[in-house]
Each structure stands twice: as C-alpha cells, then as structure tokens.
C-alpha cells in the first residue's frame, strides 16, 4: 500500500515542477486591443407611468437626474445598475451584450422584450453606442455618438425608429425609456504576480 502512494506522490511532484516551469501564454492581439479601448457602461431608466409604475431599484446618479429633468422627466426609476457594453468590433469576438431582461415587478407592470447594447463603430476618437430592443420587432432604440474619452456621459431617450434606421419622434409622445451612457477608462491589466514589497 505504501509503494503505490509513494509512486503517486512522486509523479504528482514531477508534474507540478514541470508545469511551474512552463512559460506564460503571450496575450493575443484581440486581448491587447481590448485593453486599449475605453469601456462603455449603460444604465436603463424607466419613466414612472401607469404602464411602468415606480419600483425600487438601483440609485439614479445626480448627473443623470439633472439630464432627465432637462429632458422634461420628473418621475423615473432605474431598472439596471451600470452594465458594460462589450466591443463587438474585434475579430472572433462573440459577446452577449444583454443589458436588461425586460421584466418589471408588479401586477400592473408591462413586460418588455430583452434589451441589448452594441458598439458598432469606433472612429476618429468617437464611439457609436446603440441600445435597442423593448418590443418584438426591436423597433425602439437609444443611439448616440460620444467622444471616446473617460468621463464622457449623456442620457438619451429611447425612441421608435423606422425600417431604414431613422429615428422618428412622434409629437406629444414621451420616450419609452431612457439610457444613461458613461465612458470609462480601459480595463487595467490583471496583476498575476506578487510584488517584492510583500
């Protein structure tokens, strides 16, 4: 019984030593590119209406509240925290950019289709942010082009759009929802080794 255990320990020790000596993988071009891009975060905010009664939810930041007030909205609530929208611009980059499930709580609450985000274009120091969904045809979206610098932020209304992709504002109709957009710095590299100070 002692001999097989000793042999097993010897094999494990040898494999552990060999694995520790292997060099780390070099980063792929896609992961290097991803580290250079600023991060984009969105937060979905619903107006307080009979169709979407006010609910408890994440905090609405003061700058978002100020912009909503400028847009004429006085009663609202957030249905998501800050959700990152990943870049689908990189090669072989398959990402799930689900921003919100579309469900609200309460017996009088409407249900919506899932909402997704996308960054279809980064060009000339600007980034195009699309957040769409809300109904089966996906005919509502918030669309904004922002300066691609950390700290850039805005609140955009969710409006219907035509099959040609043009937004169509209907006089007297209030936006279905609002989307707050915030540009953050690129993700920091993960530190995998301990410093000498420890």
Short mmCIF file of N, CA and C in Angstrom, two decimals:
data_model
loop_
_atom_site.label_atom_id
_atom_site.label_comp_id
_atom_site.label_asym_id
_atom_site.label_seq_id
_atom_site.Cartn_x
_atom_site.Cartn_y
_atom_site.Cartn_z
N UNK A 1 0.83 -1.19 0.00
CA UNK A 1 0.00 0.00 0.00
C UNK A 1 0.87 1.26 0.00
N UNK A 2 2.00 1.22 0.68
CA UNK A 2 2.86 2.39 0.77
C UNK A 2 3.55 2.67 -0.56
N UNK A 3 3.83 1.66 -1.31
CA UNK A 3 4.56 1.82 -2.57
C UNK A 3 3.72 2.56 -3.62
N UNK A 4 2.44 2.20 -3.83
CA UNK A 4 1.64 2.94 -4.82
C UNK A 4 1.43 4.41 -4.42
N UNK A 5 1.26 4.69 -3.14
CA UNK A 5 1.07 6.08 -2.69
C UNK A 5 2.36 6.86 -2.92
N UNK A 6 3.49 6.27 -2.62
CA UNK A 6 4.77 6.93 -2.82
C UNK A 6 4.99 7.20 -4.32
N UNK A 7 4.63 6.25 -5.16
CA UNK A 7 4.79 6.42 -6.60
C UNK A 7 3.87 7.53 -7.11
N UNK A 8 2.64 7.58 -6.60
CA UNK A 8 1.70 8.63 -7.00
C UNK A 8 2.21 10.01 -6.58
N UNK A 9 2.72 10.14 -5.38
CA UNK A 9 3.27 11.42 -4.91
C UNK A 9 4.46 11.85 -5.75
N UNK A 10 5.31 10.91 -6.12
CA UNK A 10 6.47 11.21 -6.95
C UNK A 10 6.04 11.73 -8.32
N UNK A 11 5.02 11.11 -8.92
CA UNK A 11 4.52 11.54 -10.22
C UNK A 11 3.91 12.94 -10.11
N UNK A 12 3.09 13.18 -9.08
CA UNK A 12 2.48 14.49 -8.89
C UNK A 12 3.54 15.58 -8.67
N UNK A 13 4.56 15.28 -7.90
CA UNK A 13 5.63 16.25 -7.65
C UNK A 13 6.35 16.59 -8.95
N UNK A 14 6.60 15.59 -9.77
CA UNK A 14 7.30 15.80 -11.04
C UNK A 14 6.44 16.66 -11.98
N UNK A 15 5.14 16.34 -12.08
CA UNK A 15 4.26 17.11 -12.95
C UNK A 15 4.10 18.55 -12.47
N UNK A 16 4.01 18.75 -11.17
CA UNK A 16 3.88 20.10 -10.62
C UNK A 16 5.12 20.92 -10.93
N UNK A 17 6.28 20.33 -10.77
CA UNK A 17 7.53 21.04 -11.07
C UNK A 17 7.61 21.39 -12.54
N UNK A 18 7.22 20.44 -13.40
CA UNK A 18 7.25 20.68 -14.84
C UNK A 18 6.27 21.79 -15.24
N UNK A 19 5.06 21.77 -14.68
CA UNK A 19 4.05 22.77 -15.01
C UNK A 19 4.47 24.16 -14.54
N UNK A 20 5.14 24.25 -13.42
CA UNK A 20 5.58 25.54 -12.89
C UNK A 20 6.65 26.17 -13.77
N UNK A 21 7.38 25.37 -14.52
CA UNK A 21 8.46 25.86 -15.36
C UNK A 21 7.99 26.30 -16.74
N UNK A 22 6.72 26.01 -17.11
CA UNK A 22 6.21 26.39 -18.42
C UNK A 22 6.07 27.91 -18.51
N UNK A 23 6.40 28.50 -19.66
CA UNK A 23 6.25 29.96 -19.80
C UNK A 23 4.77 30.33 -19.89
N UNK A 24 4.44 31.54 -19.48
CA UNK A 24 3.07 32.03 -19.57
C UNK A 24 2.72 32.28 -21.03
N UNK A 25 1.43 32.18 -21.35
CA UNK A 25 0.99 32.43 -22.72
C UNK A 25 1.10 33.91 -23.02
N UNK A 26 1.50 34.22 -24.23
CA UNK A 26 1.53 35.61 -24.66
C UNK A 26 0.10 36.07 -24.93
N UNK A 27 -0.19 37.35 -24.68
CA UNK A 27 -1.54 37.84 -24.95
C UNK A 27 -1.83 37.81 -26.45
N UNK A 28 -3.08 37.56 -26.78
CA UNK A 28 -3.49 37.55 -28.18
C UNK A 28 -3.68 38.98 -28.66
N UNK A 29 -3.62 39.22 -29.97
CA UNK A 29 -3.84 40.58 -30.48
C UNK A 29 -5.21 41.14 -30.06
N UNK A 30 -6.23 40.27 -30.00
CA UNK A 30 -7.56 40.74 -29.60
C UNK A 30 -7.56 41.21 -28.15
N UNK A 31 -6.88 40.48 -27.27
CA UNK A 31 -6.88 40.89 -25.86
C UNK A 31 -6.07 42.16 -25.66
N UNK A 32 -5.02 42.35 -26.46
CA UNK A 32 -4.24 43.59 -26.38
C UNK A 32 -5.09 44.76 -26.85
N UNK A 33 -5.83 44.57 -27.96
CA UNK A 33 -6.69 45.64 -28.48
C UNK A 33 -7.78 45.99 -27.48
N UNK A 34 -8.35 44.97 -26.83
CA UNK A 34 -9.42 45.20 -25.86
C UNK A 34 -8.92 46.04 -24.69
N UNK A 35 -7.67 45.88 -24.29
CA UNK A 35 -7.12 46.64 -23.17
C UNK A 35 -6.92 48.11 -23.53
N UNK A 36 -6.85 48.42 -24.82
CA UNK A 36 -6.65 49.81 -25.25
C UNK A 36 -7.96 50.58 -25.36
N UNK A 37 -9.09 49.89 -25.53
CA UNK A 37 -10.38 50.56 -25.70
C UNK A 37 -10.93 51.04 -24.37
N UNK A 38 -11.53 52.22 -24.38
CA UNK A 38 -12.26 52.68 -23.21
C UNK A 38 -13.50 51.82 -23.04
N UNK A 39 -13.91 51.63 -21.80
CA UNK A 39 -15.10 50.85 -21.51
C UNK A 39 -16.33 51.73 -21.64
N UNK A 40 -17.44 51.13 -22.06
CA UNK A 40 -18.71 51.83 -22.18
C UNK A 40 -19.71 51.15 -21.24
N UNK A 41 -20.38 51.96 -20.41
CA UNK A 41 -21.36 51.45 -19.47
C UNK A 41 -22.70 52.12 -19.75
N UNK A 42 -23.80 51.36 -19.60
CA UNK A 42 -25.14 51.92 -19.78
C UNK A 42 -26.02 51.56 -18.59
N UNK A 43 -27.01 52.39 -18.36
CA UNK A 43 -28.00 52.15 -17.29
C UNK A 43 -29.37 52.47 -17.88
N UNK A 44 -30.32 51.55 -17.74
CA UNK A 44 -31.67 51.73 -18.27
C UNK A 44 -32.54 52.38 -17.18
N UNK A 45 -33.25 53.44 -17.59
CA UNK A 45 -34.10 54.19 -16.67
C UNK A 45 -35.50 54.28 -17.28
N UNK A 46 -36.51 53.94 -16.50
CA UNK A 46 -37.89 53.95 -16.97
C UNK A 46 -38.63 55.13 -16.36
N UNK A 47 -39.52 55.77 -17.14
CA UNK A 47 -40.37 56.81 -16.56
C UNK A 47 -41.47 56.17 -15.72
N UNK A 48 -41.92 56.87 -14.70
CA UNK A 48 -43.00 56.38 -13.83
C UNK A 48 -44.32 56.69 -14.53
N UNK A 49 -44.96 55.65 -15.06
CA UNK A 49 -46.24 55.80 -15.75
C UNK A 49 -47.18 54.70 -15.27
N UNK A 50 -48.43 54.70 -15.76
CA UNK A 50 -49.35 53.62 -15.39
C UNK A 50 -48.87 52.29 -15.97
N UNK A 51 -48.19 52.35 -17.11
CA UNK A 51 -47.66 51.14 -17.74
C UNK A 51 -46.39 50.64 -17.04
N UNK A 52 -45.64 51.58 -16.49
CA UNK A 52 -44.39 51.24 -15.79
C UNK A 52 -44.38 51.93 -14.42
N UNK A 53 -45.15 51.38 -13.45
CA UNK A 53 -45.20 52.01 -12.13
C UNK A 53 -43.84 51.98 -11.43
N UNK A 54 -43.59 53.02 -10.64
CA UNK A 54 -42.31 53.17 -9.96
C UNK A 54 -42.00 51.95 -9.09
N UNK A 55 -40.72 51.55 -9.12
CA UNK A 55 -40.26 50.39 -8.36
C UNK A 55 -38.96 50.74 -7.66
N UNK A 56 -38.65 49.94 -6.65
CA UNK A 56 -37.33 50.08 -6.03
C UNK A 56 -36.31 49.56 -7.02
N UNK A 57 -35.18 50.21 -7.05
CA UNK A 57 -34.14 49.77 -7.97
C UNK A 57 -32.82 50.43 -7.64
N UNK A 58 -31.87 50.31 -8.52
CA UNK A 58 -30.56 50.94 -8.31
C UNK A 58 -30.68 52.46 -8.21
N UNK A 59 -29.66 53.05 -7.66
CA UNK A 59 -29.61 54.50 -7.47
C UNK A 59 -29.51 55.20 -8.83
N UNK A 60 -30.19 56.34 -8.94
CA UNK A 60 -30.05 57.19 -10.12
C UNK A 60 -29.12 58.33 -9.71
N UNK A 61 -27.97 58.42 -10.36
CA UNK A 61 -26.95 59.42 -10.01
C UNK A 61 -27.47 60.83 -10.26
N UNK A 62 -26.90 61.80 -9.57
CA UNK A 62 -27.38 63.18 -9.66
C UNK A 62 -27.23 63.75 -11.07
N UNK A 63 -26.14 63.43 -11.77
CA UNK A 63 -25.97 63.96 -13.13
C UNK A 63 -27.02 63.38 -14.07
N UNK A 64 -27.43 62.12 -13.83
CA UNK A 64 -28.48 61.50 -14.64
C UNK A 64 -29.80 62.20 -14.34
N UNK A 65 -30.08 62.44 -13.05
CA UNK A 65 -31.31 63.12 -12.66
C UNK A 65 -31.41 64.52 -13.26
N UNK A 66 -30.29 65.23 -13.29
CA UNK A 66 -30.28 66.59 -13.88
C UNK A 66 -30.60 66.53 -15.37
N UNK A 67 -30.00 65.57 -16.08
CA UNK A 67 -30.26 65.48 -17.52
C UNK A 67 -31.70 65.03 -17.79
N UNK A 68 -32.24 64.15 -16.93
CA UNK A 68 -33.64 63.73 -17.10
C UNK A 68 -34.57 64.92 -16.88
N UNK A 69 -34.24 65.76 -15.91
CA UNK A 69 -35.04 66.95 -15.66
C UNK A 69 -35.02 67.88 -16.87
N UNK A 70 -33.84 68.03 -17.50
CA UNK A 70 -33.72 68.85 -18.71
C UNK A 70 -34.55 68.27 -19.86
N UNK A 71 -34.70 66.93 -19.87
CA UNK A 71 -35.50 66.27 -20.91
C UNK A 71 -36.99 66.29 -20.56
N UNK A 72 -37.35 66.89 -19.41
CA UNK A 72 -38.75 67.01 -19.02
C UNK A 72 -39.29 65.85 -18.22
N UNK A 73 -38.44 65.00 -17.71
CA UNK A 73 -38.87 63.82 -16.95
C UNK A 73 -38.67 64.09 -15.46
N UNK A 74 -39.75 63.98 -14.68
CA UNK A 74 -39.63 64.26 -13.24
C UNK A 74 -39.74 63.01 -12.37
N UNK A 75 -40.47 62.00 -12.83
CA UNK A 75 -40.63 60.75 -12.08
C UNK A 75 -40.05 59.59 -12.88
N UNK A 76 -39.11 58.87 -12.30
CA UNK A 76 -38.42 57.80 -13.02
C UNK A 76 -37.77 56.87 -12.01
N UNK A 77 -37.28 55.75 -12.50
CA UNK A 77 -36.54 54.79 -11.68
C UNK A 77 -35.62 53.98 -12.56
N UNK A 78 -34.50 53.56 -11.99
CA UNK A 78 -33.52 52.75 -12.74
C UNK A 78 -33.91 51.28 -12.62
N UNK A 79 -33.76 50.55 -13.71
CA UNK A 79 -34.03 49.11 -13.70
C UNK A 79 -32.75 48.29 -13.80
N UNK A 80 -31.62 48.94 -14.06
CA UNK A 80 -30.33 48.24 -14.09
C UNK A 80 -29.29 49.07 -13.35
N UNK A 81 -28.24 48.40 -12.94
CA UNK A 81 -27.04 49.10 -12.49
C UNK A 81 -26.27 49.47 -13.76
N UNK A 82 -25.03 49.92 -13.60
CA UNK A 82 -24.19 50.20 -14.76
C UNK A 82 -23.77 48.88 -15.38
N UNK A 83 -24.14 48.67 -16.63
CA UNK A 83 -23.86 47.42 -17.34
C UNK A 83 -22.82 47.70 -18.43
N UNK A 84 -21.72 46.93 -18.47
CA UNK A 84 -20.74 47.15 -19.53
C UNK A 84 -21.26 46.65 -20.88
N UNK A 85 -20.99 47.42 -21.91
CA UNK A 85 -21.31 47.00 -23.28
C UNK A 85 -19.98 46.66 -23.92
N UNK A 86 -19.83 45.40 -24.30
CA UNK A 86 -18.55 44.94 -24.84
C UNK A 86 -18.44 45.28 -26.31
N UNK A 87 -17.21 45.45 -26.75
CA UNK A 87 -16.92 45.78 -28.13
C UNK A 87 -17.10 44.56 -29.01
N UNK A 88 -17.97 44.63 -29.98
CA UNK A 88 -18.13 43.56 -30.95
C UNK A 88 -17.30 43.82 -32.19
N UNK A 89 -16.37 44.77 -32.11
CA UNK A 89 -15.58 45.15 -33.27
C UNK A 89 -14.35 44.29 -33.47
N UNK A 90 -14.00 43.53 -32.46
CA UNK A 90 -12.78 42.75 -32.55
C UNK A 90 -13.03 41.44 -33.28
N UNK A 91 -12.02 40.96 -33.98
CA UNK A 91 -12.13 39.69 -34.69
C UNK A 91 -12.46 38.57 -33.73
N UNK A 92 -13.30 37.66 -34.19
CA UNK A 92 -13.67 36.47 -33.41
C UNK A 92 -14.23 36.85 -32.04
N UNK A 93 -14.86 38.00 -31.93
CA UNK A 93 -15.38 38.45 -30.64
C UNK A 93 -16.88 38.22 -30.61
N UNK A 94 -17.29 37.15 -29.97
CA UNK A 94 -18.71 36.87 -29.81
C UNK A 94 -19.07 37.20 -28.39
N UNK A 95 -19.86 38.26 -28.23
CA UNK A 95 -20.20 38.73 -26.89
C UNK A 95 -21.70 38.78 -26.73
N UNK A 96 -22.15 38.57 -25.51
CA UNK A 96 -23.56 38.71 -25.17
C UNK A 96 -23.71 40.07 -24.50
N UNK A 97 -24.26 41.01 -25.22
CA UNK A 97 -24.41 42.36 -24.69
C UNK A 97 -25.82 42.60 -24.17
N UNK A 98 -26.36 41.61 -23.45
CA UNK A 98 -27.68 41.78 -22.85
C UNK A 98 -27.56 42.82 -21.76
N UNK A 99 -28.35 43.87 -21.87
CA UNK A 99 -28.32 44.97 -20.91
C UNK A 99 -29.40 44.80 -19.86
N UNK A 100 -30.60 44.37 -20.29
CA UNK A 100 -31.74 44.23 -19.37
C UNK A 100 -32.66 43.14 -19.88
N UNK A 101 -33.22 42.37 -18.96
CA UNK A 101 -34.10 41.25 -19.32
C UNK A 101 -35.45 41.72 -19.84
N UNK A 102 -35.87 42.94 -19.51
CA UNK A 102 -37.16 43.45 -19.96
C UNK A 102 -38.28 43.25 -18.98
N UNK A 103 -38.01 42.65 -17.82
CA UNK A 103 -39.09 42.40 -16.88
C UNK A 103 -39.12 43.43 -15.76
N UNK A 104 -40.34 43.79 -15.41
CA UNK A 104 -40.59 44.68 -14.29
C UNK A 104 -41.39 43.92 -13.24
N UNK A 105 -41.39 44.45 -12.03
CA UNK A 105 -42.10 43.81 -10.92
C UNK A 105 -43.43 44.54 -10.71
N UNK A 106 -44.46 43.80 -10.34
CA UNK A 106 -45.75 44.42 -10.04
C UNK A 106 -46.83 43.93 -10.96
N UNK A 107 -48.07 43.94 -10.45
CA UNK A 107 -49.17 43.37 -11.23
C UNK A 107 -49.59 44.26 -12.40
N UNK A 108 -49.39 45.57 -12.30
CA UNK A 108 -49.76 46.46 -13.39
C UNK A 108 -48.61 46.74 -14.34
N UNK A 109 -47.47 46.13 -14.11
CA UNK A 109 -46.28 46.42 -14.91
C UNK A 109 -46.35 45.74 -16.27
N UNK A 110 -45.88 46.45 -17.26
CA UNK A 110 -45.79 45.89 -18.60
C UNK A 110 -44.53 45.04 -18.70
N UNK A 111 -44.56 44.10 -19.60
CA UNK A 111 -43.36 43.32 -19.89
C UNK A 111 -42.77 43.83 -21.19
N UNK A 112 -41.48 43.80 -21.26
CA UNK A 112 -40.79 44.24 -22.47
C UNK A 112 -39.90 43.11 -22.95
N UNK A 113 -39.48 43.20 -24.19
CA UNK A 113 -38.51 42.24 -24.71
C UNK A 113 -37.13 42.60 -24.18
N UNK A 114 -36.20 41.65 -24.21
CA UNK A 114 -34.84 41.95 -23.74
C UNK A 114 -34.21 43.11 -24.50
N UNK A 115 -33.32 43.80 -23.80
CA UNK A 115 -32.64 44.97 -24.34
C UNK A 115 -31.15 44.64 -24.43
N UNK A 116 -30.55 44.95 -25.57
CA UNK A 116 -29.13 44.69 -25.78
C UNK A 116 -28.41 45.96 -26.20
N UNK A 117 -27.10 45.96 -25.99
CA UNK A 117 -26.28 47.09 -26.38
C UNK A 117 -25.27 46.68 -27.44
N UNK A 118 -24.75 47.66 -28.15
CA UNK A 118 -23.75 47.38 -29.17
C UNK A 118 -22.89 48.63 -29.38
N UNK A 119 -21.66 48.40 -29.76
CA UNK A 119 -20.73 49.47 -30.13
C UNK A 119 -20.29 49.19 -31.57
N UNK A 120 -21.13 49.54 -32.56
CA UNK A 120 -20.81 49.17 -33.93
C UNK A 120 -19.68 49.96 -34.58
N UNK A 121 -19.28 51.09 -33.96
CA UNK A 121 -18.25 51.88 -34.62
C UNK A 121 -17.43 52.68 -33.61
N UNK A 122 -16.12 52.61 -33.77
CA UNK A 122 -15.17 53.48 -33.06
C UNK A 122 -14.29 54.08 -34.15
N UNK A 123 -14.37 55.41 -34.28
CA UNK A 123 -13.64 56.04 -35.38
C UNK A 123 -13.39 57.50 -35.04
N UNK A 124 -12.20 57.98 -35.36
CA UNK A 124 -11.84 59.38 -35.18
C UNK A 124 -12.09 59.88 -33.75
N UNK A 125 -11.78 59.05 -32.78
CA UNK A 125 -11.93 59.46 -31.38
C UNK A 125 -13.36 59.51 -30.89
N UNK A 126 -14.27 58.86 -31.60
CA UNK A 126 -15.68 58.83 -31.21
C UNK A 126 -16.16 57.39 -31.19
N UNK A 127 -17.20 57.13 -30.40
CA UNK A 127 -17.77 55.79 -30.32
C UNK A 127 -19.29 55.90 -30.48
N UNK A 128 -19.85 55.00 -31.30
CA UNK A 128 -21.29 54.93 -31.52
C UNK A 128 -21.85 53.88 -30.57
N UNK A 129 -22.85 54.28 -29.77
CA UNK A 129 -23.47 53.38 -28.79
C UNK A 129 -24.93 53.19 -29.20
N UNK A 130 -25.34 51.93 -29.36
CA UNK A 130 -26.73 51.58 -29.65
C UNK A 130 -27.26 50.70 -28.52
N UNK A 131 -28.43 51.03 -28.03
CA UNK A 131 -29.11 50.20 -27.04
C UNK A 131 -30.53 50.02 -27.57
N UNK A 132 -30.88 48.79 -27.94
CA UNK A 132 -32.16 48.55 -28.58
C UNK A 132 -32.86 47.31 -28.10
N UNK A 133 -34.14 47.22 -28.44
CA UNK A 133 -34.99 46.10 -28.04
C UNK A 133 -36.36 46.62 -27.65
N UNK A 134 -36.83 46.25 -26.50
CA UNK A 134 -38.06 46.70 -25.85
C UNK A 134 -39.32 46.12 -26.45
N UNK A 135 -39.37 45.82 -27.73
CA UNK A 135 -40.57 45.21 -28.30
C UNK A 135 -40.16 44.12 -29.29
N UNK A 136 -41.12 43.26 -29.68
CA UNK A 136 -40.74 42.10 -30.52
C UNK A 136 -40.02 42.46 -31.80
N UNK A 137 -40.35 43.56 -32.41
CA UNK A 137 -39.68 43.95 -33.65
C UNK A 137 -38.37 44.66 -33.41
N UNK A 138 -38.06 44.94 -32.14
CA UNK A 138 -36.84 45.67 -31.82
C UNK A 138 -36.87 47.09 -32.37
N UNK A 139 -38.08 47.66 -32.48
CA UNK A 139 -38.24 48.94 -33.13
C UNK A 139 -38.00 50.16 -32.26
N UNK A 140 -37.39 50.01 -31.09
CA UNK A 140 -37.05 51.14 -30.24
C UNK A 140 -35.58 51.08 -29.92
N UNK A 141 -34.93 52.24 -29.90
CA UNK A 141 -33.51 52.26 -29.56
C UNK A 141 -33.08 53.64 -29.06
N UNK A 142 -32.00 53.63 -28.32
CA UNK A 142 -31.28 54.85 -27.98
C UNK A 142 -29.99 54.77 -28.78
N UNK A 143 -29.66 55.84 -29.49
CA UNK A 143 -28.49 55.84 -30.36
C UNK A 143 -27.75 57.15 -30.14
N UNK A 144 -26.46 57.05 -29.82
CA UNK A 144 -25.69 58.27 -29.57
C UNK A 144 -24.24 58.04 -29.95
N UNK A 145 -23.62 59.08 -30.50
CA UNK A 145 -22.19 59.07 -30.77
C UNK A 145 -21.53 60.01 -29.77
N UNK A 146 -20.55 59.50 -29.04
CA UNK A 146 -19.88 60.27 -27.99
C UNK A 146 -18.38 60.34 -28.26
N UNK A 147 -17.75 61.36 -27.67
CA UNK A 147 -16.29 61.43 -27.68
C UNK A 147 -15.80 60.25 -26.85
N UNK A 148 -14.87 59.49 -27.39
CA UNK A 148 -14.38 58.27 -26.74
C UNK A 148 -13.29 58.61 -25.71
N UNK A 149 -13.69 59.32 -24.66
CA UNK A 149 -12.78 59.70 -23.58
C UNK A 149 -13.42 59.37 -22.25
N UNK A 150 -12.64 58.86 -21.30
CA UNK A 150 -13.20 58.57 -19.98
C UNK A 150 -13.85 59.82 -19.37
N UNK A 151 -15.03 59.61 -18.80
CA UNK A 151 -15.76 60.71 -18.17
C UNK A 151 -16.85 61.28 -19.06
N UNK A 152 -16.85 60.96 -20.35
CA UNK A 152 -17.91 61.44 -21.24
C UNK A 152 -19.20 60.72 -20.84
N UNK A 153 -20.30 61.48 -20.77
CA UNK A 153 -21.55 60.87 -20.33
C UNK A 153 -22.74 61.63 -20.89
N UNK A 154 -23.85 60.92 -21.02
CA UNK A 154 -25.08 61.54 -21.51
C UNK A 154 -26.27 60.65 -21.15
N UNK A 155 -27.47 61.21 -21.31
CA UNK A 155 -28.71 60.46 -21.16
C UNK A 155 -29.48 60.64 -22.46
N UNK A 156 -29.89 59.53 -23.06
CA UNK A 156 -30.60 59.56 -24.34
C UNK A 156 -31.97 58.91 -24.21
N UNK A 157 -32.99 59.48 -24.89
CA UNK A 157 -34.31 58.85 -24.88
C UNK A 157 -34.35 57.63 -25.80
N UNK A 158 -35.21 56.68 -25.45
CA UNK A 158 -35.44 55.51 -26.30
C UNK A 158 -36.63 55.85 -27.17
N UNK A 159 -36.39 55.92 -28.48
CA UNK A 159 -37.41 56.33 -29.45
C UNK A 159 -37.65 55.25 -30.48
N UNK A 160 -38.84 55.24 -31.09
CA UNK A 160 -39.06 54.30 -32.20
C UNK A 160 -38.21 54.70 -33.39
N UNK A 161 -37.87 53.73 -34.21
CA UNK A 161 -37.15 54.03 -35.44
C UNK A 161 -37.76 53.23 -36.59
N UNK A 162 -37.57 53.73 -37.79
CA UNK A 162 -38.17 53.10 -38.97
C UNK A 162 -37.29 51.97 -39.47
N UNK A 163 -37.78 51.27 -40.47
CA UNK A 163 -37.01 50.16 -41.06
C UNK A 163 -35.72 50.66 -41.70
N UNK A 164 -35.68 51.93 -42.07
CA UNK A 164 -34.47 52.50 -42.66
C UNK A 164 -33.46 52.91 -41.60
N UNK A 165 -33.81 52.73 -40.34
CA UNK A 165 -32.88 53.06 -39.27
C UNK A 165 -32.96 54.51 -38.82
N UNK A 166 -33.91 55.25 -39.35
CA UNK A 166 -34.07 56.66 -38.96
C UNK A 166 -34.94 56.73 -37.72
N UNK A 167 -34.53 57.57 -36.78
CA UNK A 167 -35.33 57.77 -35.59
C UNK A 167 -36.52 58.66 -35.94
N UNK A 168 -37.66 58.29 -35.43
CA UNK A 168 -38.83 59.11 -35.72
C UNK A 168 -39.48 59.55 -34.40
N UNK A 169 -39.38 60.83 -34.14
CA UNK A 169 -40.02 61.39 -32.96
C UNK A 169 -41.47 61.69 -33.31
N UNK A 170 -42.37 61.19 -32.50
CA UNK A 170 -43.80 61.42 -32.71
C UNK A 170 -44.21 62.55 -31.78
N UNK A 171 -44.73 63.66 -32.33
CA UNK A 171 -45.09 64.80 -31.48
C UNK A 171 -46.05 64.39 -30.37
N UNK A 172 -45.73 64.83 -29.15
CA UNK A 172 -46.58 64.56 -27.99
C UNK A 172 -46.34 63.22 -27.33
N UNK A 173 -45.61 62.33 -27.97
CA UNK A 173 -45.36 61.02 -27.37
C UNK A 173 -44.09 61.08 -26.53
N UNK A 174 -44.17 60.53 -25.33
CA UNK A 174 -43.00 60.52 -24.45
C UNK A 174 -42.12 59.32 -24.78
N UNK A 175 -40.83 59.42 -24.53
CA UNK A 175 -39.95 58.28 -24.79
C UNK A 175 -40.36 57.06 -23.97
N UNK A 176 -40.12 55.90 -24.53
CA UNK A 176 -40.44 54.64 -23.86
C UNK A 176 -39.57 54.45 -22.62
N UNK A 177 -38.32 54.87 -22.69
CA UNK A 177 -37.37 54.75 -21.59
C UNK A 177 -36.23 55.72 -21.87
N UNK A 178 -35.22 55.68 -20.99
CA UNK A 178 -34.01 56.49 -21.17
C UNK A 178 -32.81 55.59 -20.91
N UNK A 179 -31.72 55.92 -21.56
CA UNK A 179 -30.48 55.17 -21.35
C UNK A 179 -29.38 56.17 -20.99
N UNK A 180 -28.77 55.97 -19.82
CA UNK A 180 -27.62 56.77 -19.43
C UNK A 180 -26.38 56.05 -19.94
N UNK A 181 -25.47 56.79 -20.54
CA UNK A 181 -24.25 56.22 -21.11
C UNK A 181 -23.05 56.90 -20.46
N UNK A 182 -22.07 56.10 -20.04
CA UNK A 182 -20.87 56.60 -19.39
C UNK A 182 -19.65 55.92 -20.00
N UNK A 183 -18.65 56.72 -20.41
CA UNK A 183 -17.41 56.17 -20.94
C UNK A 183 -16.41 56.10 -19.79
N UNK A 184 -15.84 54.92 -19.57
CA UNK A 184 -14.83 54.72 -18.53
C UNK A 184 -13.47 54.43 -19.14
N UNK A 185 -12.44 54.39 -18.31
CA UNK A 185 -11.10 54.09 -18.83
C UNK A 185 -10.98 52.64 -19.28
N UNK A 186 -9.95 52.32 -20.06
CA UNK A 186 -9.74 50.92 -20.45
C UNK A 186 -9.54 50.05 -19.22
N UNK A 187 -9.87 48.78 -19.31
CA UNK A 187 -9.66 47.90 -18.16
C UNK A 187 -8.18 47.81 -17.83
N UNK A 188 -7.89 47.76 -16.54
CA UNK A 188 -6.49 47.63 -16.12
C UNK A 188 -6.05 46.19 -16.31
N UNK A 189 -4.75 46.03 -16.54
CA UNK A 189 -4.20 44.68 -16.66
C UNK A 189 -4.33 43.98 -15.31
N UNK A 190 -4.64 42.71 -15.37
CA UNK A 190 -4.71 41.93 -14.14
C UNK A 190 -3.29 41.61 -13.69
N UNK A 191 -3.02 41.82 -12.42
CA UNK A 191 -1.70 41.52 -11.88
C UNK A 191 -1.73 40.08 -11.39
N UNK A 192 -0.82 39.28 -11.93
CA UNK A 192 -0.82 37.86 -11.57
C UNK A 192 0.34 37.48 -10.68
N UNK A 193 1.33 38.35 -10.55
CA UNK A 193 2.46 38.01 -9.68
C UNK A 193 2.49 38.95 -8.49
N UNK A 194 3.09 38.51 -7.43
CA UNK A 194 3.19 39.33 -6.22
C UNK A 194 4.36 40.29 -6.35
N UNK A 195 4.20 41.45 -5.74
CA UNK A 195 5.30 42.41 -5.79
C UNK A 195 6.37 42.04 -4.78
N UNK A 196 7.54 42.65 -4.90
CA UNK A 196 8.65 42.37 -3.98
C UNK A 196 8.44 42.98 -2.61
N UNK A 197 7.46 43.89 -2.50
CA UNK A 197 7.22 44.54 -1.22
C UNK A 197 6.55 43.64 -0.21
N UNK A 198 5.95 42.56 -0.67
CA UNK A 198 5.20 41.70 0.26
C UNK A 198 6.10 40.82 1.08
#
